[in-house]
């Protein structure tokens, strides 16, 4: 069974640009969650999508947005990039959502903002 | 306000000895706890979990202990192996409802041969 796939793995952007990251969950998983990992800050929850609906949202500004498609694939977008947005963005999927069992993580997309 | 705290950023242990990683939480509504391991350039992988109805869960070399009154859990690795060198994240959530997993900042374990 293929794992969670995230693309691109690495990208470099400049301040003010926008970026879109993609996540393909494990087949059959309907929930996709996004986390931001920065040095010394652990994993900060961004949002969770379940059956194309945003079910939970963390404390991030509106520049961070996401969506989920009917095939459960998800994208997250960050607009007007800031230097502080440099981080590893992790996508995680689960069969029924954050409230049950464990999350299965992808390898992440490492974003560098210059 | 950090609800899940891992106060030791790093830990070094000799191969064959016990590794003990600690985690404290502040939200008394948390009743399900997980440990994840993360190698560089990889995503976190699930290691072991424990429900609040238990105080211990064991899986091979890994044991998690939960002290609800102290709002404290610990992960024991016995014996420690060089391949255990990684960053370990403690995570917690409420088992009811669809609340997200809350993670600590992680502890970097180095197992020295």
mmCIF file of N, CA, C and O in Angstrom, chain B residues 29-83:
data_model
loop_
_atom_site.group_PDB
_atom_site.id
_atom_site.type_symbol
_atom_site.label_atom_id
_atom_site.label_comp_id
_atom_site.label_asym_id
_atom_site.label_seq_id
_atom_site.Cartn_x
_atom_site.Cartn_y
_atom_site.Cartn_z
ATOM 1 N N UNK B 29 -8.279 17.368 29.551
ATOM 2 C CA UNK B 29 -9.227 16.704 28.650
ATOM 3 C C UNK B 29 -8.524 15.682 27.744
ATOM 4 O O UNK B 29 -9.175 14.877 27.096
ATOM 5 N N UNK B 30 -7.207 15.741 27.677
ATOM 6 C CA UNK B 30 -6.475 14.773 26.846
ATOM 7 C C UNK B 30 -6.654 13.378 27.434
ATOM 8 O O UNK B 30 -6.476 13.169 28.635
ATOM 9 N N UNK B 31 -6.992 12.421 26.578
ATOM 10 C CA UNK B 31 -7.121 11.060 27.083
ATOM 11 C C UNK B 31 -6.558 10.014 26.125
ATOM 12 O O UNK B 31 -6.810 8.821 26.278
ATOM 13 N N UNK B 32 -5.813 10.464 25.148
ATOM 14 C CA UNK B 32 -5.157 9.529 24.232
ATOM 15 C C UNK B 32 -3.808 10.116 23.866
ATOM 16 O O UNK B 32 -3.721 11.287 23.479
ATOM 17 N N UNK B 33 -2.764 9.291 24.005
ATOM 18 C CA UNK B 33 -1.402 9.791 23.874
ATOM 19 C C UNK B 33 -0.604 8.895 22.927
ATOM 20 O O UNK B 33 -0.761 7.675 22.924
ATOM 21 N N UNK B 34 0.235 9.526 22.126
ATOM 22 C CA UNK B 34 1.013 8.797 21.139
ATOM 23 C C UNK B 34 2.460 9.285 21.167
ATOM 24 O O UNK B 34 2.746 10.425 21.522
ATOM 25 N N UNK B 35 3.346 8.403 20.743
ATOM 26 C CA UNK B 35 4.740 8.758 20.502
ATOM 27 C C UNK B 35 5.059 8.506 19.035
ATOM 28 O O UNK B 35 4.683 7.466 18.477
ATOM 29 N N UNK B 36 5.748 9.475 18.442
ATOM 30 C CA UNK B 36 6.197 9.363 17.069
ATOM 31 C C UNK B 36 7.708 9.494 17.046
ATOM 32 O O UNK B 36 8.301 10.200 17.851
ATOM 33 N N UNK B 37 8.321 8.830 16.075
ATOM 34 C CA UNK B 37 9.763 8.906 15.871
ATOM 35 C C UNK B 37 10.008 9.533 14.508
ATOM 36 O O UNK B 37 9.303 9.210 13.530
ATOM 37 N N UNK B 38 11.009 10.400 14.441
ATOM 38 C CA UNK B 38 11.297 11.056 13.161
ATOM 39 C C UNK B 38 12.785 11.040 12.878
ATOM 40 O O UNK B 38 13.590 11.559 13.643
ATOM 41 N N UNK B 39 13.131 10.444 11.719
ATOM 42 C CA UNK B 39 14.497 10.513 11.211
ATOM 43 C C UNK B 39 14.612 11.730 10.301
ATOM 44 O O UNK B 39 13.612 12.190 9.735
ATOM 45 N N UNK B 40 15.835 12.248 10.127
ATOM 46 C CA UNK B 40 16.035 13.376 9.204
ATOM 47 C C UNK B 40 15.532 13.041 7.805
ATOM 48 O O UNK B 40 15.681 11.919 7.335
ATOM 49 N N UNK B 41 14.924 14.003 7.166
ATOM 50 C CA UNK B 41 14.434 13.882 5.792
ATOM 51 C C UNK B 41 13.325 12.838 5.643
ATOM 52 O O UNK B 41 13.039 12.391 4.523
ATOM 53 N N UNK B 42 12.729 12.433 6.750
ATOM 54 C CA UNK B 42 11.578 11.540 6.690
ATOM 55 C C UNK B 42 10.450 12.133 7.506
ATOM 56 O O UNK B 42 10.656 12.978 8.374
ATOM 57 N N UNK B 43 9.229 11.660 7.242
ATOM 58 C CA UNK B 43 8.110 12.092 8.063
ATOM 59 C C UNK B 43 8.077 11.319 9.372
ATOM 60 O O UNK B 43 8.693 10.260 9.498
ATOM 61 N N UNK B 44 7.373 11.845 10.372
ATOM 62 C CA UNK B 44 7.241 11.112 11.639
ATOM 63 C C UNK B 44 6.520 9.789 11.415
ATOM 64 O O UNK B 44 5.604 9.693 10.598
ATOM 65 N N UNK B 45 6.949 8.775 12.154
ATOM 66 C CA UNK B 45 6.272 7.479 12.104
ATOM 67 C C UNK B 45 5.771 7.116 13.492
ATOM 68 O O UNK B 45 6.444 7.354 14.503
ATOM 69 N N UNK B 46 4.601 6.542 13.522
ATOM 70 C CA UNK B 46 3.963 6.159 14.778
ATOM 71 C C UNK B 46 4.772 5.075 15.475
ATOM 72 O O UNK B 46 5.250 4.129 14.846
ATOM 73 N N UNK B 47 4.901 5.232 16.777
ATOM 74 C CA UNK B 47 5.682 4.277 17.552
ATOM 75 C C UNK B 47 4.798 3.472 18.509
ATOM 76 O O UNK B 47 4.721 2.254 18.446
ATOM 77 N N UNK B 48 4.092 4.162 19.373
ATOM 78 C CA UNK B 48 3.295 3.494 20.397
ATOM 79 C C UNK B 48 2.287 4.487 20.950
ATOM 80 O O UNK B 48 2.516 5.702 20.899
ATOM 81 N N UNK B 49 1.166 3.976 21.446
ATOM 82 C CA UNK B 49 0.151 4.856 22.009
ATOM 83 C C UNK B 49 -0.363 4.289 23.325
ATOM 84 O O UNK B 49 -0.112 3.133 23.675
ATOM 85 N N UNK B 50 -1.094 5.127 24.048
ATOM 86 C CA UNK B 50 -1.712 4.680 25.292
ATOM 87 C C UNK B 50 -2.985 5.481 25.528
ATOM 88 O O UNK B 50 -3.025 6.691 25.287
ATOM 89 N N UNK B 51 -3.998 4.779 25.966
ATOM 90 C CA UNK B 51 -5.255 5.417 26.338
ATOM 91 C C UNK B 51 -5.227 5.729 27.824
ATOM 92 O O UNK B 51 -4.535 5.066 28.593
ATOM 93 N N UNK B 52 -6.021 6.705 28.231
ATOM 94 C CA UNK B 52 -6.012 7.108 29.635
ATOM 95 C C UNK B 52 -6.597 6.053 30.572
ATOM 96 O O UNK B 52 -6.484 6.179 31.790
ATOM 97 N N UNK B 53 -7.208 5.024 30.010
ATOM 98 C CA UNK B 53 -7.729 3.971 30.887
ATOM 99 C C UNK B 53 -6.623 3.006 31.315
ATOM 100 O O UNK B 53 -6.835 2.136 32.150
ATOM 101 N N UNK B 54 -5.451 3.172 30.716
ATOM 102 C CA UNK B 54 -4.311 2.328 31.083
ATOM 103 C C UNK B 54 -3.221 3.183 31.712
ATOM 104 O O UNK B 54 -3.194 4.403 31.547
ATOM 105 N N UNK B 55 -2.293 2.539 32.393
ATOM 106 C CA UNK B 55 -1.129 3.280 32.868
ATOM 107 C C UNK B 55 0.170 2.751 32.269
ATOM 108 O O UNK B 55 1.246 3.295 32.518
ATOM 109 N N UNK B 56 0.055 1.736 31.428
ATOM 110 C CA UNK B 56 1.258 1.183 30.799
ATOM 111 C C UNK B 56 0.862 0.477 29.517
ATOM 112 O O UNK B 56 -0.175 -0.190 29.444
ATOM 113 N N UNK B 57 1.701 0.643 28.508
ATOM 114 C CA UNK B 57 1.525 -0.108 27.260
ATOM 115 C C UNK B 57 2.898 -0.477 26.743
ATOM 116 O O UNK B 57 3.797 0.365 26.702
ATOM 117 N N UNK B 58 3.047 -1.732 26.359
ATOM 118 C CA UNK B 58 4.356 -2.249 25.992
ATOM 119 C C UNK B 58 4.315 -2.818 24.580
ATOM 120 O O UNK B 58 3.352 -3.484 24.193
ATOM 121 N N UNK B 59 5.369 -2.559 23.822
ATOM 122 C CA UNK B 59 5.478 -3.113 22.484
ATOM 123 C C UNK B 59 6.959 -3.374 22.223
ATOM 124 O O UNK B 59 7.707 -2.474 21.838
ATOM 125 N N UNK B 60 7.359 -4.616 22.460
ATOM 126 C CA UNK B 60 8.762 -4.963 22.247
ATOM 127 C C UNK B 60 9.667 -4.190 23.187
ATOM 128 O O UNK B 60 9.499 -4.220 24.403
ATOM 129 N N UNK B 61 10.614 -3.486 22.611
ATOM 130 C CA UNK B 61 11.570 -2.722 23.428
ATOM 131 C C UNK B 61 10.987 -1.403 23.941
ATOM 132 O O UNK B 61 11.640 -0.707 24.731
ATOM 133 N N UNK B 62 9.806 -1.055 23.502
ATOM 134 C CA UNK B 62 9.211 0.246 23.821
ATOM 135 C C UNK B 62 8.067 0.089 24.813
ATOM 136 O O UNK B 62 7.181 -0.743 24.623
ATOM 137 N N UNK B 63 8.112 0.898 25.866
ATOM 138 C CA UNK B 63 7.050 0.910 26.859
ATOM 139 C C UNK B 63 6.687 2.360 27.149
ATOM 140 O O UNK B 63 7.577 3.192 27.352
ATOM 141 N N UNK B 64 5.393 2.646 27.167
ATOM 142 C CA UNK B 64 4.946 3.986 27.545
ATOM 143 C C UNK B 64 4.213 3.875 28.874
ATOM 144 O O UNK B 64 3.397 2.971 29.081
ATOM 145 N N UNK B 65 4.533 4.779 29.774
ATOM 146 C CA UNK B 65 3.902 4.859 31.082
ATOM 147 C C UNK B 65 3.116 6.158 31.174
ATOM 148 O O UNK B 65 3.603 7.206 30.741
ATOM 149 N N UNK B 66 1.919 6.071 31.743
ATOM 150 C CA UNK B 66 1.083 7.256 31.897
ATOM 151 C C UNK B 66 0.733 7.455 33.370
ATOM 152 O O UNK B 66 0.222 6.543 34.019
ATOM 153 N N UNK B 67 1.005 8.642 33.866
ATOM 154 C CA UNK B 67 0.625 9.031 35.227
ATOM 155 C C UNK B 67 -0.371 10.186 35.102
ATOM 156 O O UNK B 67 0.017 11.345 34.933
ATOM 157 N N UNK B 68 -1.652 9.835 35.174
ATOM 158 C CA UNK B 68 -2.689 10.842 34.916
ATOM 159 C C UNK B 68 -2.720 11.919 35.987
ATOM 160 O O UNK B 68 -2.961 13.092 35.685
ATOM 161 N N UNK B 69 -2.484 11.547 37.218
ATOM 162 C CA UNK B 69 -2.554 12.538 38.287
ATOM 163 C C UNK B 69 -1.462 13.589 38.132
ATOM 164 O O UNK B 69 -1.649 14.756 38.458
ATOM 165 N N UNK B 70 -0.322 13.164 37.608
ATOM 166 C CA UNK B 70 0.786 14.095 37.389
ATOM 167 C C UNK B 70 0.769 14.700 35.995
ATOM 168 O O UNK B 70 1.602 15.560 35.675
ATOM 169 N N UNK B 71 -0.155 14.246 35.162
ATOM 170 C CA UNK B 71 -0.208 14.673 33.759
ATOM 171 C C UNK B 71 1.166 14.479 33.108
ATOM 172 O O UNK B 71 1.746 15.411 32.516
ATOM 173 N N UNK B 72 1.657 13.271 33.229
ATOM 174 C CA UNK B 72 3.013 12.974 32.778
ATOM 175 C C UNK B 72 3.033 11.612 32.100
ATOM 176 O O UNK B 72 2.397 10.659 32.568
ATOM 177 N N UNK B 73 3.750 11.531 30.996
ATOM 178 C CA UNK B 73 3.991 10.225 30.406
ATOM 179 C C UNK B 73 5.459 10.110 30.026
ATOM 180 O O UNK B 73 6.153 11.125 29.869
ATOM 181 N N UNK B 74 5.903 8.888 29.925
ATOM 182 C CA UNK B 74 7.297 8.653 29.573
ATOM 183 C C UNK B 74 7.377 7.470 28.625
ATOM 184 O O UNK B 74 6.536 6.558 28.651
ATOM 185 N N UNK B 75 8.387 7.516 27.787
ATOM 186 C CA UNK B 75 8.680 6.434 26.845
ATOM 187 C C UNK B 75 10.008 5.811 27.262
ATOM 188 O O UNK B 75 11.006 6.518 27.378
ATOM 189 N N UNK B 76 9.990 4.495 27.492
ATOM 190 C CA UNK B 76 11.198 3.774 27.845
ATOM 191 C C UNK B 76 11.616 2.900 26.671
ATOM 192 O O UNK B 76 10.770 2.169 26.114
ATOM 193 N N UNK B 77 12.881 2.954 26.338
ATOM 194 C CA UNK B 77 13.420 2.113 25.275
ATOM 195 C C UNK B 77 14.518 1.262 25.902
ATOM 196 O O UNK B 77 15.521 1.783 26.403
ATOM 197 N N UNK B 78 14.287 -0.056 25.889
ATOM 198 C CA UNK B 78 15.254 -0.970 26.496
ATOM 199 C C UNK B 78 15.407 -2.235 25.635
ATOM 200 O O UNK B 78 14.395 -2.892 25.373
ATOM 201 N N UNK B 79 16.622 -2.632 25.245
ATOM 202 C CA UNK B 79 17.832 -1.827 25.324
ATOM 203 C C UNK B 79 17.896 -0.829 24.170
ATOM 204 O O UNK B 79 17.349 -1.076 23.092
ATOM 205 N N UNK B 80 18.556 0.263 24.361
ATOM 206 C CA UNK B 80 18.683 1.264 23.305
ATOM 207 C C UNK B 80 19.673 0.780 22.241
ATOM 208 O O UNK B 80 20.687 0.160 22.552
ATOM 209 N N UNK B 81 19.343 1.103 20.999
ATOM 210 C CA UNK B 81 20.193 0.708 19.871
ATOM 211 C C UNK B 81 20.545 1.951 19.052
ATOM 212 O O UNK B 81 19.764 2.913 19.027
ATOM 213 N N UNK B 82 21.669 1.926 18.344
ATOM 214 C CA UNK B 82 22.047 3.096 17.533
ATOM 215 C C UNK B 82 20.956 3.521 16.555
ATOM 216 O O UNK B 82 20.769 4.711 16.299
ATOM 217 N N UNK B 83 20.201 2.554 16.031
ATOM 218 C CA UNK B 83 19.111 2.868 15.100
ATOM 219 C C UNK B 83 17.961 3.606 15.744
ATOM 220 O O UNK B 83 17.070 4.098 15.040
#
